Amino acid sequence: MKAVGVIVEYNPFHNGHFHHLNETRQKTDADCLIAVMSGNFLQRGEPAIVSKWARAKMALAAGVDVVIELPYAFAVQAAEQFAHGAVQLLAAIGCQELCFGSESGEISAFLSAAKTWLEQKETFDSLIRTGLARGQSFPKAAAEAWQKFGAAPLDLSKPNNVLGFAYVKAIWQNKLAMMPRTIPRLAAGYHDESFSHPSIASATSLRKTLRQTGRLESIAAYVPPAALEQLRQYRETYGRFHDWEVYFPLLKYRLLTATEADLRRIAGVEEGIEHRLKQHIAHAETFAAFIAAVKTKRYTWTRLQRLCAHVLTNFTKEEQAKAANPTYIRLLGMSEAGRRYLKQVKKSAALPLVARASKLNGDSLYEQEKRAAAVYAAAFPEPLYSAALKEEYATAPIYVSGIERK
Amino acid sequence: MKAVGVIVEYNPFHNGHFHHLNETRQKTDADCLIAVMSGNFLQRGEPAIVSKWARAKMALAAGVDVVIELPYAFAVQAAEQFAHGAVQLLAAIGCQELCFGSESGEISAFLSAAKTWLEQKETFDSLIRTGLARGQSFPKAAAEAWQKFGAAPLDLSKPNNVLGFAYVKAIWQNKLAMMPRTIPRLAAGYHDESFSHPSIASATSLRKTLRQTGRLESIAAYVPPAALEQLRQYRETYGRFHDWEVYFPLLKYRLLTATEADLRRIAGVEEGIEHRLKQHIAHAETFAAFIAAVKTKRYTWTRLQRLCAHVLTNFTKEEQAKAANPTYIRLLGMSEAGRRYLKQVKKSAALPLVARASKLNGDSLYEQEKRAAAVYAAAFPEPLYSAALKEEYATAPIYVSGIERK
């Protein structure tokens, strides 16, 4: 069976994702589509709109055969570390290809950019360090570094291109036997918050619309019915969707009661940002107002969101330094084909395949995952808080048979 | 002017407290009654039902002339450390006498008990250590130690006697020029939860009744009208009273995201209790159910409540060890007579008299106080959360003129 990997967040799943899955299956002739997915917190430091289980169901309903979890220590990270964890998991479970979305859909630009970067690694590293020392953000420093080599072979101001570039680099640096491919994205820029296409819109714009209208029908044109139904069920069960504002009281409590020394132990707290956090938190009444007050040229919104996620989950520099590579493959869900595939690779997979989270107790990556789940569940009043925690610890991988999938 | 001290929590102020103040003034001929009062968290590890400001107003309305704050590091402690901080503050501000309530109202029994204890200190310490090593709680070990000396000269199963005994010991051990006196309490045992007297009931029973009925009228017979009015205004402004259940989601979040190593740094976390805390927190849906599950012979309800307060406020063993003595006298409120008295002792007081909390920034006892205030304010949604925080940092001492007091 040929397995092909995708790297996803599905926050929430929408028609663009559906298009990517269909194209991927068709172009690669995959027998088994494997998605590595962020858990409760996402790459840009945000809580996922609904739980990993609900999002795994959306993925399965749309044709994914196996959903595995990207551990927190890789999920809530800048592109390089995120890519490093994700491609290793896909390779470990036996994917022969990785297929990501990009603006152009031309893999050659990614290969050429990665080649230049890796060949000139020292120069790039040194240029970026100089930029950072001058107070630039990482993306800004990287963009200036590219200018020294003439323009980059691809537009690295586009978040999807940055990720694709990181995937290719990570595959090569880890010498993985997995071929990178790319498929052009349909319409809608990643950050677009307005609708311009009749059926395609970015996850960002969908979350915004949902937040503003509170009505699922307002996004129905852009989301497959099965995913919409998951959103509906989730809100019915838990009473709400997740966003940063839900967690702001916890963040405020934690920032006010942690000492500056405590904060300096947290991953991402560098260069005295702990003073700014402490300085602005007492007066801030919303997460958005807080981040706006703390934001600097160097500390971008995304970087601050990630840092705040680490404050909430108590994810330390020490833990980040130790999280070199994934240590397990956690299954969140599978189809009939997925189950056949897993049976086939169970023995040969490069990392242990784990269905029951209880088997992971004590594994440091999973202990971090449990803490992230504890934060995530704190969005709910009891008894839902306890119920959501139990879901993290005790849910068996979701199985969707062919008939259920239709 | 003759100043006399009382040590109070006023949680809430009731007719028994009023009786004690009137008796104190009459028996001691005091010109200035000074109350040292716990702040946001109390001796038994509970959040105060209303803020320190509201409780200071109750005190002033009832005849107290000066209200000063017992810092968190002394307030949320077993009797000895609580007494140590409180008597030092009263002595530092020039109180010639300390007057506490007791069951018998006989000071001789307290003096005799304290004398025996201090003369036989090594024997007592060794007997108590032995008891603790056998898994006894501190009160149980102390009671058994007394039996070796025949019975104790006073009933140390009564919380008020335990505190009075600790006050006398602390005065002697610190060689303070302050005379201890006691006045008999009126009816109602400290822990009584049922009403038996037409106008006197314990603070515990009043909180319980208020929690059950939600109606201020249900406690009106037991609380002076001015105190009742403070309660009414507080609930009108902040929408609620405080109890442990309000803080349970924060406690749960913190216990789930702190590592066991983090918890071992917290004051009061000893002998592996961190495992029990971790073990029971995920399933607990209320604070009461949680404590009931964690409780052991050695870890009494009160000890666990204090420990949980320290978890919430991030109060560490290191901080506890450093909190040897009060470092300032923080004014919460004063009457006209109080103001005259303060003017008189301003220069001679053994510790700096501080009206504006902003002057205390950086003082470690006050930094702990700010953290306790941050936890306390987390009971409210925004914008009340920020408003309550500001109240801690920026409120000037309450001044009540003679006319206002009537």
Short mmCIF file of C-alpha atoms in Angstrom, two decimals, chain A residues 10-219:
data_model
loop_
_atom_site.label_atom_id
_atom_site.label_comp_id
_atom_site.label_asym_id
_atom_site.label_seq_id
_atom_site.Cartn_x
_atom_site.Cartn_y
_atom_site.Cartn_z
CA TYR A 10 -7.98 21.81 10.22
CA ASN A 11 -8.97 24.82 12.28
CA PRO A 12 -11.63 24.18 11.06
CA PHE A 13 -11.66 21.83 8.09
CA HIS A 14 -12.91 23.59 4.94
CA ASN A 15 -13.38 23.11 1.19
CA GLY A 16 -9.78 24.16 0.48
CA HIS A 17 -8.56 21.29 2.64
CA PHE A 18 -10.98 18.97 0.89
CA HIS A 19 -9.63 20.04 -2.48
CA HIS A 20 -6.07 19.43 -1.29
CA LEU A 21 -6.91 15.92 -0.08
CA ASN A 22 -8.66 14.99 -3.32
CA GLU A 23 -5.84 16.34 -5.45
CA THR A 24 -3.27 14.60 -3.29
CA ARG A 25 -4.96 11.21 -3.62
CA GLN A 26 -5.39 11.64 -7.33
CA LYS A 27 -1.92 12.96 -8.17
CA THR A 28 -0.02 10.54 -5.95
CA ASP A 29 -2.19 7.47 -6.39
CA ALA A 30 -2.13 6.99 -2.64
CA ASP A 31 -3.75 3.95 -1.02
CA CYS A 32 -3.52 5.54 2.38
CA LEU A 33 -3.62 9.26 3.16
CA ILE A 34 -1.98 10.05 6.48
CA ALA A 35 -2.47 13.40 8.20
CA VAL A 36 -0.22 14.56 11.01
CA MET A 37 -2.32 17.10 12.90
CA SER A 38 -1.63 19.59 15.71
CA GLY A 39 -3.49 18.82 18.93
CA ASN A 40 -5.09 21.37 21.26
CA PHE A 41 -2.78 24.27 20.41
CA LEU A 42 -1.68 25.21 16.93
CA GLN A 43 1.38 26.42 15.11
CA ARG A 44 0.55 30.09 15.51
CA GLY A 45 0.02 29.68 19.25
CA GLU A 46 -3.77 29.57 19.15
CA PRO A 47 -6.11 27.11 20.82
CA ALA A 48 -7.85 24.95 18.21
CA ILE A 49 -11.47 25.96 17.57
CA VAL A 50 -12.64 22.44 18.51
CA SER A 51 -10.93 19.42 20.04
CA LYS A 52 -8.46 17.14 18.27
CA TRP A 53 -11.14 14.43 18.23
CA ALA A 54 -13.69 16.58 16.46
CA ARG A 55 -11.05 17.69 13.96
CA ALA A 56 -9.88 14.11 13.42
CA LYS A 57 -13.49 13.18 12.60
CA MET A 58 -13.63 15.99 10.05
CA ALA A 59 -10.45 14.65 8.47
CA LEU A 60 -11.71 11.05 8.33
CA ALA A 61 -15.02 12.12 6.89
CA ALA A 62 -13.15 13.93 4.12
CA GLY A 63 -11.05 10.97 3.07
CA VAL A 64 -8.01 10.94 5.36
CA ASP A 65 -7.17 7.34 6.30
CA VAL A 66 -4.97 7.85 9.34
CA VAL A 67 -4.79 10.85 11.68
CA ILE A 68 -1.80 11.09 14.01
CA GLU A 69 -1.00 13.81 16.52
CA LEU A 70 1.89 16.24 16.26
CA PRO A 71 3.08 16.60 19.88
CA TYR A 72 2.73 20.01 21.53
CA ALA A 73 6.53 20.48 21.65
CA PHE A 74 6.56 20.54 17.81
CA ALA A 75 3.08 21.84 17.08
CA VAL A 76 3.40 25.19 18.86
CA GLN A 77 6.66 26.26 17.25
CA ALA A 78 8.05 28.36 14.46
CA ALA A 79 8.11 26.72 11.01
CA GLU A 80 11.44 24.89 11.35
CA GLN A 81 10.70 22.96 14.53
CA PHE A 82 7.09 22.37 13.45
CA ALA A 83 8.31 20.91 10.14
CA HIS A 84 11.03 18.90 11.86
CA GLY A 85 8.52 17.07 14.05
CA ALA A 86 5.85 16.63 11.38
CA VAL A 87 8.03 15.20 8.59
CA GLN A 88 9.73 12.81 10.98
CA LEU A 89 6.40 11.39 12.10
CA LEU A 90 5.20 10.94 8.52
CA ALA A 91 8.45 9.25 7.54
CA ALA A 92 8.36 7.06 10.65
CA ILE A 93 4.91 5.76 9.76
CA GLY A 94 6.13 4.93 6.26
CA CYS A 95 4.90 7.75 4.01
CA GLN A 96 6.66 7.66 0.66
CA GLU A 97 5.57 11.16 -0.24
CA LEU A 98 4.61 14.38 1.50
CA CYS A 99 2.16 16.62 -0.33
CA PHE A 100 1.68 20.21 0.79
CA GLY A 101 -0.26 23.16 -0.55
CA SER A 102 1.50 26.20 -1.98
CA GLU A 103 0.68 29.30 -3.95
CA SER A 104 2.42 28.19 -7.14
CA GLY A 105 2.19 24.45 -6.92
CA GLU A 106 5.73 24.21 -8.34
CA ILE A 107 8.00 21.98 -6.28
CA SER A 108 11.10 23.13 -8.17
CA ALA A 109 11.09 26.54 -6.47
CA PHE A 110 11.03 24.87 -3.05
CA LEU A 111 13.81 22.47 -3.97
CA SER A 112 15.96 25.24 -5.34
CA ALA A 113 15.36 27.47 -2.31
CA ALA A 114 16.14 24.65 0.11
CA LYS A 115 19.28 23.76 -1.86
CA THR A 116 20.59 27.34 -1.73
CA TRP A 117 19.79 27.62 1.95
CA LEU A 118 21.46 24.38 2.96
CA GLU A 119 24.54 25.04 0.82
CA GLN A 120 24.89 28.52 2.29
CA LYS A 121 23.69 27.61 5.78
CA GLU A 122 26.48 29.36 7.66
CA THR A 123 26.02 32.59 5.72
CA PHE A 124 22.24 32.51 6.23
CA ASP A 125 22.60 31.76 9.92
CA SER A 126 25.04 34.59 10.38
CA LEU A 127 22.92 37.08 8.40
CA ILE A 128 19.84 36.13 10.41
CA ARG A 129 21.64 36.42 13.72
CA THR A 130 22.75 39.91 12.66
CA GLY A 131 19.18 40.83 11.75
CA LEU A 132 17.83 39.51 15.04
CA ALA A 133 20.51 41.40 16.95
CA ARG A 134 19.29 44.54 15.18
CA GLY A 135 15.86 43.91 16.61
CA GLN A 136 14.25 42.34 13.54
CA SER A 137 11.69 39.57 13.73
CA PHE A 138 12.77 36.21 12.33
CA PRO A 139 10.72 36.46 9.10
CA LYS A 140 12.06 39.95 8.45
CA ALA A 141 15.67 38.87 9.09
CA ALA A 142 15.23 35.83 6.84
CA ALA A 143 13.80 37.99 4.05
CA GLU A 144 16.78 40.35 4.23
CA ALA A 145 19.18 37.41 4.25
CA TRP A 146 17.63 36.17 1.01
CA GLN A 147 18.22 39.55 -0.62
CA LYS A 148 21.97 38.95 -0.33
CA PHE A 149 21.50 36.00 -2.72
CA GLY A 150 19.35 37.91 -5.13
CA ALA A 151 15.63 37.27 -4.55
CA ALA A 152 14.45 33.99 -2.99
CA PRO A 153 13.25 31.47 -5.59
CA LEU A 154 9.83 31.59 -3.92
CA ASP A 155 7.78 34.21 -2.12
CA LEU A 156 8.60 33.66 1.55
CA SER A 157 6.17 36.30 2.71
CA LYS A 158 3.40 33.69 2.18
CA PRO A 159 2.93 31.51 5.30
CA ASN A 160 2.24 28.38 3.22
CA ASN A 161 5.44 28.85 1.28
CA VAL A 162 7.40 29.31 4.50
CA LEU A 163 6.01 26.01 5.78
CA GLY A 164 6.61 24.15 2.49
CA PHE A 165 10.16 25.43 2.40
CA ALA A 166 10.65 24.23 5.99
CA TYR A 167 9.24 20.78 5.10
CA VAL A 168 11.69 20.32 2.24
CA LYS A 169 14.62 21.45 4.38
CA ALA A 170 13.56 19.15 7.23
CA ILE A 171 13.27 16.15 4.89
CA TRP A 172 16.75 16.72 3.56
CA GLN A 173 18.35 17.57 6.87
CA ASN A 174 16.91 14.43 8.42
CA LYS A 175 17.81 12.41 5.29
CA LEU A 176 14.29 11.00 5.10
CA ALA A 177 13.18 8.65 2.32
CA MET A 178 10.08 10.73 1.57
CA MET A 179 9.51 12.74 -1.57
CA PRO A 180 8.12 16.26 -1.26
CA ARG A 181 5.36 17.33 -3.66
CA THR A 182 3.17 20.39 -3.80
CA ILE A 183 -0.29 21.17 -5.10
CA PRO A 184 -1.53 24.69 -5.81
CA ARG A 185 -3.95 26.16 -3.29
CA LEU A 186 -7.34 27.33 -4.45
CA ALA A 187 -7.99 31.07 -4.07
CA ALA A 188 -8.02 32.85 -0.69
CA GLY A 189 -4.74 33.88 0.92
CA TYR A 190 -4.02 32.29 4.27
CA HIS A 191 -4.63 35.50 6.15
CA ASP A 192 -7.58 36.73 4.14
CA GLU A 193 -10.45 37.68 6.34
CA SER A 194 -12.90 38.52 3.61
CA PHE A 195 -14.68 36.14 1.28
CA SER A 196 -13.96 36.39 -2.41
CA HIS A 197 -14.56 32.87 -3.73
CA PRO A 198 -18.01 31.26 -3.70
CA SER A 199 -16.88 28.10 -1.90
CA ILE A 200 -13.27 28.61 -0.78
CA ALA A 201 -12.26 30.70 2.23
CA SER A 202 -9.34 30.55 4.67
CA ALA A 203 -9.72 29.00 8.10
CA THR A 204 -8.85 32.41 9.58
CA SER A 205 -11.78 34.06 7.80
CA LEU A 206 -14.10 31.21 8.77
CA ARG A 207 -13.23 31.52 12.46
CA LYS A 208 -13.69 35.26 12.29
CA THR A 209 -17.09 34.96 10.64
CA LEU A 210 -18.19 32.34 13.12
CA ARG A 211 -17.05 34.53 16.03
CA GLN A 212 -18.92 37.52 14.63
CA THR A 213 -22.16 35.86 13.63
CA GLY A 214 -22.26 32.93 16.04
CA ARG A 215 -24.14 31.14 13.24
CA LEU A 216 -22.84 27.99 11.57
CA GLU A 217 -24.94 28.75 8.47
CA SER A 218 -22.73 31.78 7.85
CA ILE A 219 -19.84 29.48 6.90
#
